[in-house]
Amino acid sequence: MTAKILDGKMVSARIKNELAEEVKQLKEKGVQPGLAVIIVGNDPASRVYVNNKKKACAEVGIYSEEYALPEETTQQELLDLVEKLNKDNRISGILVQLPLPKHIEEKTVLYAIDPKKDVDAFHPVNVGRIMIGDFDFVPCTPAGVMELIKESGIEVSGKNCVVIGRSNIVGKPQAMLLLHQNGTVTVCHSKTQNLSEITKKADILVAAVGKAKMVTADMVKPGAVVIDVGMNRDENGKLCGDVKFDEASEIAGAITPVPGGVGPMTIAMLMRNTVKAALIS
Ligand code: GUN
């Protein structure tokens, strides 16, 4: 069996087109969504992500500002900028690209963002609202994963869903979103025993570990939907996911490629959150 490829590039293009139409109509009503993206330091991967976010804003018609700050920026300087953007009417969404340099405490900065402008949904108010199921902003990567699962045609309700990884950015919110759709959710992590016994029971398997090719074919249930959130480099420096794509795609019913799977969806969901932010602020 060869799996259906869940093409994140295609689905994200469709979503961005729909958003572009919505933004056009909002502009006619005098509403202009705006995103401020802050990047501190010179992490090359972060640089690529931020460029992609800016490019998507241009495609959708969202006004964007980039603040590229030097590595030596102090926490107070960053907090002052966030405070200024909180008050700026042109800015509906604020995104601080992670990771931040070690001398800056990530949570202090994330907690300073106005929850109404928190398009990453990392502020505790938004995290709590996701837990309750009463939220405006869905965290971008888990939201993108949900869209790709929808694309697979598989109904989440009642299915065994296994998430590998328990980060605040992906694993934990992913589990909540699957639960909200009535999945039976198991979260696995580095201390999980007999991992493959658990993953082999998954109708929907989400890999969000950050370890190149750690999910092998023998860990996948035949016909399962396999979503790969990983973005790693393999031994040859080539971009790869957490899943061994070549062999897992022979077993799975549907699978996301890396690149071109979850990555573009994350950005489309950020655009969606930014448009939403313009409507609630
Ligand atoms: N770094 C890696 N993923 C993300 C994300 O979703 N948002 C932000 N702000 N930084 C990230």
CSV table of C-alpha atoms and ligand atoms in Angstrom, one decimal:
chain,number,residue,atom,x,y,z
A,1,MET,CA,0.0,0.0,0.0
A,2,THR,CA,1.2,3.5,-0.7
A,3,ALA,CA,-0.1,6.3,1.4
A,4,LYS,CA,-2.0,9.4,0.2
A,5,ILE,CA,0.3,12.4,0.5
A,6,LEU,CA,-1.1,15.2,2.6
A,7,ASP,CA,0.2,18.2,0.6
A,8,GLY,CA,0.6,21.0,3.1
A,9,LYS,CA,1.8,23.4,0.4
A,10,MET,CA,-1.4,22.9,-1.6
A,11,VAL,CA,-3.8,23.1,1.3
A,12,SER,CA,-2.0,26.2,2.7
A,13,ALA,CA,-2.2,27.9,-0.6
A,14,ARG,CA,-5.9,27.3,-0.7
A,15,ILE,CA,-6.3,28.7,2.8
A,16,LYS,CA,-4.2,31.8,2.1
A,17,ASN,CA,-6.3,32.5,-1.0
A,18,GLU,CA,-9.4,32.3,1.1
A,19,LEU,CA,-7.9,34.6,3.6
A,20,ALA,CA,-6.7,37.1,0.9
A,21,GLU,CA,-10.4,37.4,-0.2
A,22,GLU,CA,-11.5,37.9,3.4
A,23,VAL,CA,-8.8,40.6,4.0
A,24,LYS,CA,-9.9,42.4,0.8
A,25,GLN,CA,-13.4,42.6,2.1
A,26,LEU,CA,-12.2,43.7,5.6
A,27,LYS,CA,-10.2,46.5,4.0
A,28,GLU,CA,-13.3,47.8,2.3
A,29,LYS,CA,-14.8,48.0,5.8
A,30,GLY,CA,-11.7,49.9,7.0
A,31,VAL,CA,-10.1,46.9,8.9
A,32,GLN,CA,-6.5,46.3,8.1
A,33,PRO,CA,-4.9,43.3,9.8
A,34,GLY,CA,-1.2,43.8,10.8
A,35,LEU,CA,1.4,41.5,12.2
A,36,ALA,CA,4.6,42.4,14.0
A,37,VAL,CA,7.3,39.8,14.0
A,38,ILE,CA,10.2,40.1,16.4
A,39,ILE,CA,13.4,38.1,15.9
A,40,VAL,CA,16.4,38.4,18.3
A,41,GLY,CA,19.8,37.2,17.3
A,42,ASN,CA,21.0,35.2,14.3
A,43,ASP,CA,19.6,31.7,14.4
A,44,PRO,CA,19.5,30.7,10.7
A,45,ALA,CA,16.4,28.5,11.0
A,46,SER,CA,14.5,31.3,12.8
A,47,ARG,CA,15.6,33.7,10.0
A,48,VAL,CA,14.0,31.4,7.4
A,49,TYR,CA,10.8,31.0,9.4
A,50,VAL,CA,10.5,34.8,9.8
A,51,ASN,CA,11.1,35.4,6.1
A,52,ASN,CA,8.4,32.9,5.3
A,53,LYS,CA,6.0,34.6,7.7
A,54,LYS,CA,6.6,38.0,6.1
A,55,LYS,CA,6.1,36.6,2.6
A,56,ALA,CA,2.8,35.0,3.6
A,57,CYS,CA,1.6,38.4,5.0
A,58,ALA,CA,2.3,40.0,1.7
A,59,GLU,CA,0.4,37.2,-0.2
A,60,VAL,CA,-2.6,37.6,2.0
A,61,GLY,CA,-2.6,41.4,2.2
A,62,ILE,CA,-1.7,41.6,5.9
A,63,TYR,CA,0.4,44.6,6.9
A,64,SER,CA,3.6,43.5,8.5
A,65,GLU,CA,6.5,44.9,10.4
A,66,GLU,CA,9.7,43.1,11.2
A,67,TYR,CA,11.9,43.9,14.2
A,68,ALA,CA,15.3,42.1,13.8
A,69,LEU,CA,17.1,42.8,17.0
A,70,PRO,CA,20.7,42.0,17.8
A,71,GLU,CA,21.7,39.1,20.0
A,72,GLU,CA,22.8,41.5,22.8
A,73,THR,CA,19.3,43.0,23.1
A,74,THR,CA,18.4,43.2,26.8
A,75,GLN,CA,15.2,41.6,28.2
A,76,GLN,CA,14.0,45.1,29.2
A,77,GLU,CA,14.5,46.4,25.6
A,78,LEU,CA,12.5,43.6,24.3
A,79,LEU,CA,9.7,44.1,26.9
A,80,ASP,CA,9.6,47.8,26.0
A,81,LEU,CA,9.1,46.9,22.3
A,82,VAL,CA,6.3,44.4,23.1
A,83,GLU,CA,4.6,47.1,25.3
A,84,LYS,CA,4.9,49.6,22.4
A,85,LEU,CA,3.4,47.1,20.0
A,86,ASN,CA,0.6,46.2,22.4
A,87,LYS,CA,-0.5,49.8,22.2
A,88,ASP,CA,0.0,50.2,18.4
A,89,ASN,CA,-3.4,50.3,16.6
A,90,ARG,CA,-1.8,49.2,13.2
A,91,ILE,CA,-0.7,45.9,14.9
A,92,SER,CA,-3.3,43.3,15.5
A,93,GLY,CA,-0.9,40.4,16.1
A,94,ILE,CA,2.5,40.1,17.8
A,95,LEU,CA,4.8,37.2,17.3
A,96,VAL,CA,8.1,36.8,19.1
A,97,GLN,CA,10.1,34.1,17.2
A,98,LEU,CA,11.5,31.4,19.5
A,99,PRO,CA,14.1,30.5,20.7
A,100,LEU,CA,15.3,33.7,22.3
A,101,PRO,CA,18.9,34.1,23.4
A,102,LYS,CA,19.7,32.5,26.8
A,103,HIS,CA,20.0,35.8,28.7
A,104,ILE,CA,16.3,36.5,28.0
A,105,GLU,CA,13.6,34.7,29.9
A,106,GLU,CA,11.2,33.4,27.3
A,107,LYS,CA,8.1,33.2,29.5
A,108,THR,CA,8.5,36.8,30.8
A,109,VAL,CA,8.4,38.1,27.2
A,110,LEU,CA,5.6,35.8,26.1
A,111,TYR,CA,3.5,36.8,29.2
A,112,ALA,CA,4.0,40.5,28.3
A,113,ILE,CA,2.1,40.1,25.0
A,114,ASP,CA,-1.5,41.4,25.1
A,115,PRO,CA,-3.5,38.1,24.9
A,116,LYS,CA,-5.7,39.7,22.3
A,117,LYS,CA,-2.7,40.1,20.0
A,118,ASP,CA,-1.1,36.7,20.9
A,119,VAL,CA,-1.4,35.0,17.5
A,120,ASP,CA,0.9,32.2,18.6
A,121,ALA,CA,-1.5,31.4,21.5
A,122,PHE,CA,1.5,31.0,23.9
A,123,HIS,CA,0.1,33.4,26.6
A,124,PRO,CA,-1.2,31.5,29.7
A,125,VAL,CA,-4.6,33.1,29.2
A,126,ASN,CA,-4.9,31.6,25.7
A,127,VAL,CA,-3.3,28.3,26.8
A,128,GLY,CA,-6.0,28.1,29.5
A,129,ARG,CA,-8.7,29.0,27.0
A,130,ILE,CA,-7.6,26.2,24.7
A,131,MET,CA,-7.8,23.7,27.7
A,132,ILE,CA,-11.4,24.8,28.3
A,133,GLY,CA,-12.3,24.7,24.6
A,134,ASP,CA,-13.2,28.4,24.5
A,135,PHE,CA,-10.6,30.0,22.4
A,136,ASP,CA,-10.0,32.6,19.7
A,137,PHE,CA,-6.4,31.7,18.8
A,138,VAL,CA,-5.4,28.1,18.0
A,139,PRO,CA,-1.6,27.4,18.3
A,140,CYS,CA,-0.4,27.5,14.7
A,141,THR,CA,1.3,24.2,14.3
A,142,PRO,CA,-1.3,22.0,16.0
A,143,ALA,CA,-4.0,23.9,14.1
A,144,GLY,CA,-2.2,23.2,10.9
A,145,VAL,CA,-2.0,19.5,11.8
A,146,MET,CA,-5.8,19.4,12.4
A,147,GLU,CA,-6.4,20.9,8.9
A,148,LEU,CA,-4.2,18.2,7.4
A,149,ILE,CA,-6.0,15.4,9.3
A,150,LYS,CA,-9.2,16.9,7.9
A,151,GLU,CA,-7.7,16.7,4.4
A,152,SER,CA,-7.0,13.0,4.9
A,153,GLY,CA,-10.7,12.5,5.1
A,154,ILE,CA,-10.4,10.6,8.4
A,155,GLU,CA,-12.8,11.5,11.2
A,156,VAL,CA,-11.0,12.1,14.5
A,157,SER,CA,-14.0,11.3,16.7
A,158,GLY,CA,-13.5,8.0,18.5
A,159,LYS,CA,-10.1,7.3,16.9
A,160,ASN,CA,-6.9,6.3,18.7
A,161,CYS,CA,-4.7,9.4,18.5
A,162,VAL,CA,-1.1,9.2,19.6
A,163,VAL,CA,1.0,12.3,19.9
A,164,ILE,CA,4.8,11.8,20.4
A,165,GLY,CA,6.2,14.9,22.1
A,166,ARG,CA,4.8,17.0,25.0
A,167,SER,CA,6.1,20.5,24.2
A,168,ASN,CA,4.1,23.6,25.1
A,169,ILE,CA,4.3,24.7,21.4
A,170,VAL,CA,3.1,21.4,19.8
A,171,GLY,CA,2.6,18.2,21.8
A,172,LYS,CA,0.3,19.5,24.7
A,173,PRO,CA,-1.9,21.8,22.6
A,174,GLN,CA,-2.1,19.1,19.9
A,175,ALA,CA,-3.4,16.6,22.4
A,176,MET,CA,-6.1,19.1,23.5
A,177,LEU,CA,-7.2,19.9,19.9
A,178,LEU,CA,-7.6,16.2,19.2
A,179,LEU,CA,-9.5,15.7,22.4
A,180,HIS,CA,-11.8,18.5,21.5
A,181,GLN,CA,-12.7,16.6,18.4
A,182,ASN,CA,-13.4,13.5,20.5
A,183,GLY,CA,-10.2,11.6,19.8
A,184,THR,CA,-9.0,9.1,22.3
A,185,VAL,CA,-5.6,10.7,23.0
A,186,THR,CA,-2.3,9.3,24.3
A,187,VAL,CA,0.7,11.5,24.7
A,188,CYS,CA,4.1,9.8,24.5
A,189,HIS,CA,7.5,11.3,25.4
A,190,SER,CA,11.1,10.5,26.1
A,191,LYS,CA,10.3,8.5,29.2
A,192,THR,CA,7.5,6.4,27.6
A,193,GLN,CA,8.1,2.7,27.8
A,194,ASN,CA,7.2,0.4,24.9
A,195,LEU,CA,6.7,3.4,22.6
A,196,SER,CA,6.1,1.3,19.5
A,197,GLU,CA,3.4,-0.8,21.3
A,198,ILE,CA,1.5,2.4,21.8
A,199,THR,CA,2.1,4.0,18.4
A,200,LYS,CA,1.1,0.8,16.6
A,201,LYS,CA,-2.4,1.2,18.0
A,202,ALA,CA,-2.7,4.8,16.6
A,203,ASP,CA,-5.2,5.5,13.9
A,204,ILE,CA,-3.8,9.0,13.9
A,205,LEU,CA,-0.1,9.4,14.8
A,206,VAL,CA,1.5,12.9,15.3
A,207,ALA,CA,5.3,12.9,15.6
A,208,ALA,CA,6.6,16.1,17.3
A,209,VAL,CA,9.8,15.1,18.8
A,210,GLY,CA,12.6,16.8,16.9
A,211,LYS,CA,14.6,13.6,16.3
A,212,ALA,CA,15.4,12.7,12.7
A,213,LYS,CA,13.6,9.6,11.3
A,214,MET,CA,12.8,8.1,14.7
A,215,VAL,CA,9.4,6.8,13.7
A,216,THR,CA,10.0,3.7,11.7
A,217,ALA,CA,7.5,1.6,9.6
A,218,ASP,CA,7.2,-1.0,12.4
A,219,MET,CA,5.8,1.7,14.7
A,220,VAL,CA,2.9,2.5,12.3
A,221,LYS,CA,-0.5,0.8,12.1
A,222,PRO,CA,-1.4,-0.2,8.6
A,223,GLY,CA,-3.7,2.5,7.1
A,224,ALA,CA,-2.9,5.1,9.8
A,225,VAL,CA,-2.8,8.9,9.3
A,226,VAL,CA,0.8,9.9,10.0
A,227,ILE,CA,1.6,13.6,10.6
A,228,ASP,CA,5.2,14.6,10.8
A,229,VAL,CA,5.9,17.9,12.7
A,230,GLY,CA,9.7,17.3,12.7
A,231,MET,CA,12.1,19.6,10.9
A,232,ASN,CA,15.5,18.1,11.2
A,233,ARG,CA,18.7,17.6,9.2
A,234,ASP,CA,19.7,14.1,8.4
A,235,GLU,CA,23.3,12.7,8.3
A,236,ASN,CA,23.8,14.3,4.9
A,237,GLY,CA,22.5,17.7,6.0
A,238,LYS,CA,19.2,17.2,4.1
A,239,LEU,CA,15.9,18.5,5.6
A,240,CYS,CA,13.9,15.6,7.1
A,241,GLY,CA,11.1,14.9,9.6
A,242,ASP,CA,10.7,12.7,12.7
A,243,VAL,CA,9.3,10.0,10.5
A,244,LYS,CA,11.2,7.7,8.1
A,245,PHE,CA,9.1,8.7,5.2
A,246,ASP,CA,10.2,6.2,2.6
A,247,GLU,CA,9.2,3.1,4.7
A,248,ALA,CA,6.3,4.6,6.7
A,249,SER,CA,4.6,5.7,3.5
A,250,GLU,CA,4.4,2.1,2.5
A,251,ILE,CA,2.4,1.3,5.6
A,252,ALA,CA,0.4,4.4,6.4
A,253,GLY,CA,-2.9,5.4,4.7
A,254,ALA,CA,-2.0,9.0,4.6
A,255,ILE,CA,1.2,10.8,5.4
A,256,THR,CA,2.7,14.3,5.4
A,257,PRO,CA,6.0,15.0,3.6
A,258,VAL,CA,8.9,17.1,5.1
A,259,PRO,CA,9.3,19.7,3.8
A,260,GLY,CA,5.9,20.6,2.3
A,261,GLY,CA,3.6,19.1,5.0
A,262,VAL,CA,3.0,20.7,8.3
A,263,GLY,CA,5.5,23.7,7.8
A,264,PRO,CA,3.4,25.7,5.3
A,265,MET,CA,0.3,24.9,7.3
A,266,THR,CA,1.8,26.5,10.4
A,267,ILE,CA,2.2,29.8,8.5
A,268,ALA,CA,-1.3,29.6,7.0
A,269,MET,CA,-2.7,29.2,10.5
A,270,LEU,CA,-0.7,32.2,11.7
A,271,MET,CA,-2.3,34.3,8.9
A,272,ARG,CA,-5.7,33.0,10.0
A,273,ASN,CA,-5.0,34.0,13.6
A,274,THR,CA,-3.8,37.5,12.5
A,275,VAL,CA,-7.0,38.1,10.6
A,276,LYS,CA,-9.0,37.0,13.6
A,277,ALA,CA,-6.9,39.3,15.9
A,278,ALA,CA,-7.9,42.2,13.7
A,279,LEU,CA,-11.5,41.4,14.4
A,280,ILE,CA,-11.3,41.0,18.1
A,281,SER,CA,-8.9,43.9,19.0
B,1,GUN,N1,9.8,28.7,17.0
B,1,GUN,C1,9.5,27.4,16.5
B,1,GUN,N2,8.1,27.3,16.3
B,1,GUN,C2,7.6,28.5,16.6
B,1,GUN,C3,6.3,29.0,16.6
B,1,GUN,O1,5.3,28.4,16.3
B,1,GUN,N3,6.2,30.3,17.0
B,1,GUN,C4,7.2,31.1,17.4
B,1,GUN,N4,7.0,32.3,17.8
B,1,GUN,N5,8.5,30.6,17.4
B,1,GUN,C5,8.7,29.4,17.0
